[in-house]
Structures are given as C-alpha cells and as structure tokens.
Amino acid sequence: MLDYETLRLLWWALLGVLLIGFAIMDGFDLGVAALLPILGRTDLDRRVMINTVGPVWEGNQVWLILGAGAVFAAWPALYATAFSGFYIAMFLVLCALILRPVGFKFRSKLDGTAWRHAWDTALVVGGVVPAVVFGVAFGNVLQGVPFHFDTDLRVTYTGGFFGLLNPFALLCGFVSLAMVVMHGAVYLAVKTDGEIAARARGVVPWAVILLLALFSLAGAWIAAGIDGYAITSALVPDGPSNPLMKSVARAPGAWLENYHRFPISVAVPALGYAGALATWGLVRAGRSGLAFITSSLAVAGVVGTVGVSVFPFLLPSSSNPASSLTVWDASSSPATLRIMLVAALIFMPLILAYTAWVFRVLRGPVRARDITTDGGAFY
C-alpha cells in the first residue's frame, strides 16, 4: 500500500498532468480564437476557423473541470485559498469562457456584418482573456500571494485584484498568450488548407520567437530580481496537513535551487525551448502534424517549468511565508488520496481513449467548400 508521502507526490504529479493537459487541449482552441482577426480575412475564413474547434472545444473543457476537481478533493486548502484570493480573476475567466459557446451559436442568427463582427470580437475576448489571466495567476504564484492562516487555520486574503496585475505577472500572462497563439496556429495549419493554412504557418515563427523571448525574460527576471521561498525547518513528508507546522524564509535564487539539487529537472524548461524550435522547423518543412506534437511538448515544458521551480510549494504566501501551502501540508487524508487515485486510474484512460477516438473521427482538414454545403456547421 502506498504511504502518505508517495500519495502526495503522485497527486502533485497528477495535478501537473491535468494542468498541462488543459494547456495543450484547450490551449489550441484559445489560440484559434485569438487568431480570428489576424488570419480570418473574410467571414468565410472565420467560419472555417471556428469549425476547426467547434466540435471539440467542449470536450477540451473537461481538462479544466478535472483540474479544478482534483484541487478541490486532493488539495482542499489550496482550493479554498486560490479560489477565494483569485475570485475576481476566476470570475473574469468564467465570463470570458461563457462567451465562446454564445459566440459560436449567436453569430449565425443574423447575416449582418456588424452582428457577426461583434460576436467574432466576443470569441477573441474568450480566447485572449483566459490565456492571459491563467499566465498572470502563475506569475503571482512565483512571487507569492498575500494570504495567511490564523491559529484555527482560517485563511485571510489581504490582496486585491489589481495587485495581481503587476509587471512580472503580466509578463507571464503574455508568455501564456504567445504559447497558445503558437499552439493554435499549428493546429490551424493541420486542420485547414489553402490560404488560411499558409497564413497560420506564417504566424508560427513569430509566435515561437515571441514565446522564447518572453519565456527567457521571465526566467532572467526570476534569477535576478524575484526572491523564492525555502523551507527552513525539518521536512515532514508524511506529517499532518497543517501549513503552520513549518518555517519558511524568502531567499534570492530559491526558485533555482531545485535545478541544482536535481539536475535532471533542467530537462523541463529545455523541453519548452526544444519543442518550440522543433515546431518552427517542422512547420517550415511542411510537417504540421508532427509540429503539433512538438508544440504540445513545448506547452508541457513551459507549464511544467513553474511546477518544477516552486516544488514543494503549491502556493507561497508573501504576507506570511510560514502560511505557504506545500505538497507536504496541504493535502487531503491518505484515505481520500487513495480512493481518488483508484478513480483516476479508471477514468483517465477512458477520457484519453475517448479524446483519441473523437479526434480520429474528426481527422482531416476543414475546407471552405465543406462549410458552405454543411447545414450543421457553425457559422
């Protein structure tokens, strides 16, 4: 039987898998939406782009639900703190995500140019805002979030929404946006043909350059100007879930310590660089299908870099470092983690199999002539 320490590590890894899964699967349809005004020169172009994601975007949302559910059940203290502290930001994301199904359906109700342009704008907002806000959230995690626990473990958040929009967090937001734009452009290169696919392939190099430049700038900023967090008391990996039973100090360069302690972890950010560069090269070589795989690897590397850098922290506290939530003191009970692990081992393969089947059924490019003859297409 797995011990408490192992269960906590497994659920930390599973949380990372779910977040990466969401970034990959929902990232390309957020990227497609963000690219609507850039690649969609005509209404028919935009209809083609919408139809590449229209049948799959709802299934992609499963990864977001799974991630939130995993946080709720496996890391309840993290769920309570993050969802209350980031409440307005989460509400903003929710509103933006709601615009997508509304935009898909409503833009076809009238033929007027102004009407369809308005809903296309709503779809762009529904793609750009979540991508930026999720990046901003990761940026604030790297800096620490102003919250603390009292002696009864009641959490108090002392920050505000606009405090989240600090320069470093906004930089991380733009890293996230560049990442999904790259991913979305590669997806369009696979799922369309003709001029749209050519335009999408033309966007990929610029998105890759912007992603790598911003990702490098964020890394340099962390190394030079952002203090990390370090546990200064004895670690108790199988101890009770009480975040106040430890000591934590802020220290320059602490977020780089894991790369010194575990050199193999350098492979995670390296995957982000290698995947993005390989994507550029494969798109130039006309291998868009393989480029989508390497783009997914780049997304995994960028998102995974945050998790590897801050481990074992889940949510550092800037106002009271001792209240920081870590893998060792923020989890549910061993029984809960075991039951959930069994459920994950049953349902995750089913979700992956179903997702693979859906994409196999929907394989092949979406063409303009298909849109004009299919009455069931999105408009």
Coordinates of C-alpha atoms in Angstrom, one line a residue, residues 84-332:
S84 CA -11.1 32.9 -2.8
G85 CA -8.0 35.1 -3.3
F86 CA -8.3 34.9 -7.1
Y87 CA -12.1 35.2 -7.0
I88 CA -12.5 38.2 -9.3
A89 CA -9.8 36.8 -11.7
M90 CA -11.6 33.5 -11.8
F91 CA -15.0 35.2 -12.4
L92 CA -13.4 37.1 -15.3
V93 CA -12.2 33.9 -16.8
L94 CA -15.6 32.3 -16.4
C95 CA -17.3 35.2 -18.1
A96 CA -14.8 35.0 -21.0
L97 CA -15.2 31.3 -21.4
I98 CA -19.0 31.7 -21.4
L99 CA -18.6 34.0 -24.5
R100 CA -17.3 31.1 -26.6
P101 CA -20.5 28.9 -26.8
V102 CA -22.6 32.1 -27.0
G103 CA -20.4 33.4 -29.8
F104 CA -20.4 30.1 -31.7
K105 CA -24.2 30.0 -31.7
F106 CA -25.3 33.6 -31.9
R107 CA -23.1 34.8 -34.8
S108 CA -25.2 32.7 -37.2
K109 CA -28.5 34.1 -36.1
L110 CA -28.2 37.2 -38.4
D111 CA -26.3 37.8 -41.6
G112 CA -25.4 41.4 -40.9
T113 CA -21.7 42.2 -40.9
A114 CA -21.8 44.2 -37.7
W115 CA -23.6 41.4 -35.9
R116 CA -21.1 38.8 -36.9
H117 CA -18.2 41.1 -36.2
A118 CA -19.5 41.7 -32.7
W119 CA -19.7 38.0 -31.9
D120 CA -16.3 37.4 -33.5
T121 CA -14.9 40.0 -31.1
A122 CA -16.6 38.1 -28.3
L123 CA -14.8 34.9 -29.4
V124 CA -11.5 36.8 -29.5
V125 CA -12.1 38.0 -25.9
G126 CA -13.0 34.4 -24.9
G127 CA -9.6 33.3 -26.2
V128 CA -7.3 36.1 -25.1
V129 CA -8.6 36.8 -21.6
P130 CA -8.4 33.3 -20.2
A131 CA -4.9 32.8 -21.7
V132 CA -3.6 36.0 -20.1
V133 CA -5.3 35.5 -16.8
F134 CA -4.0 32.0 -16.3
G135 CA -0.5 33.2 -17.1
V136 CA -1.0 36.1 -14.6
A137 CA -2.0 33.5 -12.0
F138 CA 1.2 31.6 -12.5
G139 CA 3.2 34.8 -12.3
N140 CA 1.7 35.6 -8.9
V141 CA 2.4 32.1 -7.7
L142 CA 6.1 32.6 -8.4
Q143 CA 6.1 35.9 -6.5
G144 CA 3.9 34.7 -3.6
V145 CA 0.3 35.6 -2.8
P146 CA -0.8 37.8 0.1
F147 CA -2.7 35.4 2.4
H148 CA -2.2 33.9 5.9
F149 CA -3.8 31.4 8.3
D150 CA -4.8 32.1 11.8
T151 CA -4.4 29.6 14.6
D152 CA -7.7 27.9 13.7
L153 CA -6.5 27.6 10.1
R154 CA -9.0 30.1 8.7
V155 CA -7.5 31.8 5.7
T156 CA -7.4 35.5 5.1
Y157 CA -6.5 37.1 1.7
T158 CA -5.1 40.6 2.0
G159 CA -4.6 41.5 -1.6
G160 CA -6.8 42.9 -4.3
F161 CA -7.5 42.2 -8.0
F162 CA -5.4 45.0 -9.4
G163 CA -2.5 43.9 -7.2
L164 CA -2.4 40.7 -9.3
L165 CA -1.7 42.8 -12.4
N166 CA 1.9 43.6 -11.5
P167 CA 4.6 43.8 -14.2
F168 CA 6.0 40.3 -13.7
A169 CA 2.6 38.7 -13.6
L170 CA 1.6 40.5 -16.8
L171 CA 4.8 39.3 -18.4
C172 CA 3.8 35.7 -17.5
G173 CA 0.4 36.5 -19.0
F174 CA 2.0 37.4 -22.3
V175 CA 4.1 34.2 -22.2
S176 CA 0.9 32.3 -21.9
L177 CA -0.8 34.2 -24.7
A178 CA 2.2 33.7 -27.0
M179 CA 2.2 30.0 -26.2
V180 CA -1.5 29.4 -27.1
V181 CA -1.1 31.5 -30.2
M182 CA 1.8 29.3 -31.4
H183 CA -0.2 26.2 -30.5
G184 CA -3.4 27.5 -32.2
A185 CA -1.5 28.5 -35.3
V186 CA 0.0 25.0 -35.6
Y187 CA -3.5 23.4 -35.1
L188 CA -4.9 25.6 -37.9
A189 CA -2.0 24.6 -40.2
V190 CA -3.1 21.0 -39.6
K191 CA -6.9 21.5 -39.7
T192 CA -7.2 23.9 -42.7
D193 CA -5.8 24.2 -46.2
G194 CA -5.2 26.9 -48.7
E195 CA -4.6 30.5 -47.7
I196 CA -5.7 30.0 -44.1
A197 CA -3.2 27.2 -43.5
A198 CA -0.5 29.3 -45.3
R199 CA -1.2 32.3 -43.0
A200 CA -1.2 30.1 -40.0
R201 CA 2.2 28.7 -40.9
G202 CA 3.5 32.2 -41.3
V203 CA 2.4 33.1 -37.8
V204 CA 4.2 30.2 -36.2
P205 CA 7.8 31.6 -36.4
W206 CA 6.7 34.9 -34.9
A207 CA 4.8 33.2 -32.1
V208 CA 7.8 31.0 -31.4
I209 CA 10.2 33.9 -31.3
L210 CA 7.9 35.9 -29.0
L211 CA 7.3 32.9 -26.7
L212 CA 11.0 32.1 -26.3
A213 CA 11.9 35.7 -25.8
L214 CA 9.3 36.3 -23.2
F215 CA 10.0 32.9 -21.5
S216 CA 13.7 33.8 -21.3
L217 CA 12.9 37.2 -20.0
A218 CA 10.7 35.8 -17.3
G219 CA 13.5 33.3 -16.3
A220 CA 16.1 36.1 -16.2
W221 CA 13.8 38.2 -14.0
I222 CA 13.3 35.3 -11.6
A223 CA 17.0 34.7 -11.4
A224 CA 17.9 38.4 -10.9
G225 CA 15.0 40.1 -9.1
I226 CA 12.5 37.7 -7.6
D227 CA 13.0 36.0 -4.2
G228 CA 11.9 32.4 -4.0
Y229 CA 10.8 30.5 -0.9
A230 CA 12.6 27.8 1.1
I231 CA 11.5 25.6 4.0
T232 CA 13.9 26.2 6.8
S233 CA 12.5 23.7 9.3
A234 CA 12.7 19.9 9.2
L235 CA 10.6 18.4 6.4
V236 CA 7.8 16.0 7.4
P237 CA 6.6 14.5 4.2
D238 CA 4.1 12.2 5.9
G239 CA 3.0 14.7 8.6
P240 CA -0.4 16.3 9.2
S241 CA -1.9 18.8 6.8
N242 CA -1.2 21.8 8.8
P243 CA 0.7 24.6 7.0
L244 CA 1.6 26.3 10.2
M245 CA 3.9 23.5 11.4
K246 CA 6.9 24.7 9.5
S247 CA 9.2 27.7 9.0
V248 CA 9.7 29.3 5.6
A249 CA 12.0 32.1 4.5
R250 CA 12.3 34.1 1.4
A251 CA 15.7 33.8 -0.3
P252 CA 17.2 35.1 -3.6
G253 CA 17.6 32.3 -6.1
A254 CA 15.5 29.9 -4.2
W255 CA 13.4 29.1 -7.2
L256 CA 16.5 27.9 -9.0
E257 CA 17.6 25.6 -6.2
N258 CA 15.7 22.5 -7.5
Y259 CA 17.8 22.7 -10.7
H260 CA 21.0 22.4 -8.6
R261 CA 19.6 19.7 -6.3
F262 CA 18.1 17.7 -9.1
P263 CA 20.0 18.5 -12.4
I264 CA 17.6 16.3 -14.4
S265 CA 14.9 18.9 -13.8
V266 CA 16.6 21.2 -16.3
A267 CA 15.1 18.9 -18.9
V268 CA 11.7 20.5 -18.2
P269 CA 12.4 24.1 -19.3
A270 CA 14.7 22.7 -22.0
L271 CA 11.7 20.8 -23.4
G272 CA 9.9 24.2 -23.7
Y273 CA 12.8 25.6 -25.8
A274 CA 13.4 22.5 -27.8
G275 CA 9.7 21.9 -28.5
A276 CA 9.2 25.4 -29.7
L277 CA 12.2 25.4 -32.0
A278 CA 11.3 22.0 -33.4
T279 CA 7.8 23.3 -34.1
W280 CA 9.3 26.1 -36.1
G281 CA 11.5 23.8 -38.1
L282 CA 8.7 21.2 -38.8
V283 CA 6.3 23.8 -39.9
R284 CA 8.9 25.2 -42.4
A285 CA 9.4 21.6 -43.6
G286 CA 5.7 21.1 -44.2
R287 CA 5.3 18.6 -41.3
S288 CA 2.4 20.3 -39.5
G289 CA 1.2 17.1 -37.9
L290 CA 4.5 16.5 -36.2
A291 CA 4.7 20.2 -35.4
F292 CA 1.5 19.9 -33.4
I293 CA 3.2 17.2 -31.2
T294 CA 6.3 19.3 -30.7
S295 CA 4.1 22.3 -29.9
S296 CA 2.3 20.3 -27.3
L297 CA 5.7 19.3 -25.8
A298 CA 6.7 23.0 -25.7
V299 CA 3.5 23.8 -23.9
A300 CA 4.2 21.0 -21.4
G301 CA 7.7 22.3 -20.9
V302 CA 6.6 25.9 -20.2
V303 CA 3.9 24.9 -17.8
G304 CA 5.9 22.3 -16.1
T305 CA 8.8 24.7 -15.5
V306 CA 6.7 26.5 -12.9
G307 CA 5.8 23.3 -11.1
V308 CA 9.4 22.1 -11.0
S309 CA 10.8 25.5 -9.9
V310 CA 8.5 26.0 -7.0
F311 CA 8.3 22.4 -5.7
P312 CA 7.5 21.5 -3.0
F313 CA 5.4 24.7 -2.8
L314 CA 1.9 24.9 -4.2
L315 CA 1.0 28.5 -3.2
P316 CA 3.6 30.6 -1.4
S317 CA 2.4 33.3 0.9
S318 CA 4.1 36.7 0.5
S319 CA 2.4 38.2 3.6
N320 CA 3.3 35.3 6.0
P321 CA 5.7 32.8 4.4
A322 CA 5.0 30.3 7.2
S323 CA 1.5 30.0 5.9
S324 CA 2.7 28.9 2.5
L325 CA 1.0 25.8 1.2
T326 CA 3.2 22.9 0.2
V327 CA 2.9 19.3 -1.1
W328 CA 3.6 18.1 2.4
D329 CA 1.0 20.1 4.4
A330 CA -2.0 21.0 2.1
S331 CA -3.3 17.6 1.0
S332 CA -6.4 15.6 1.9

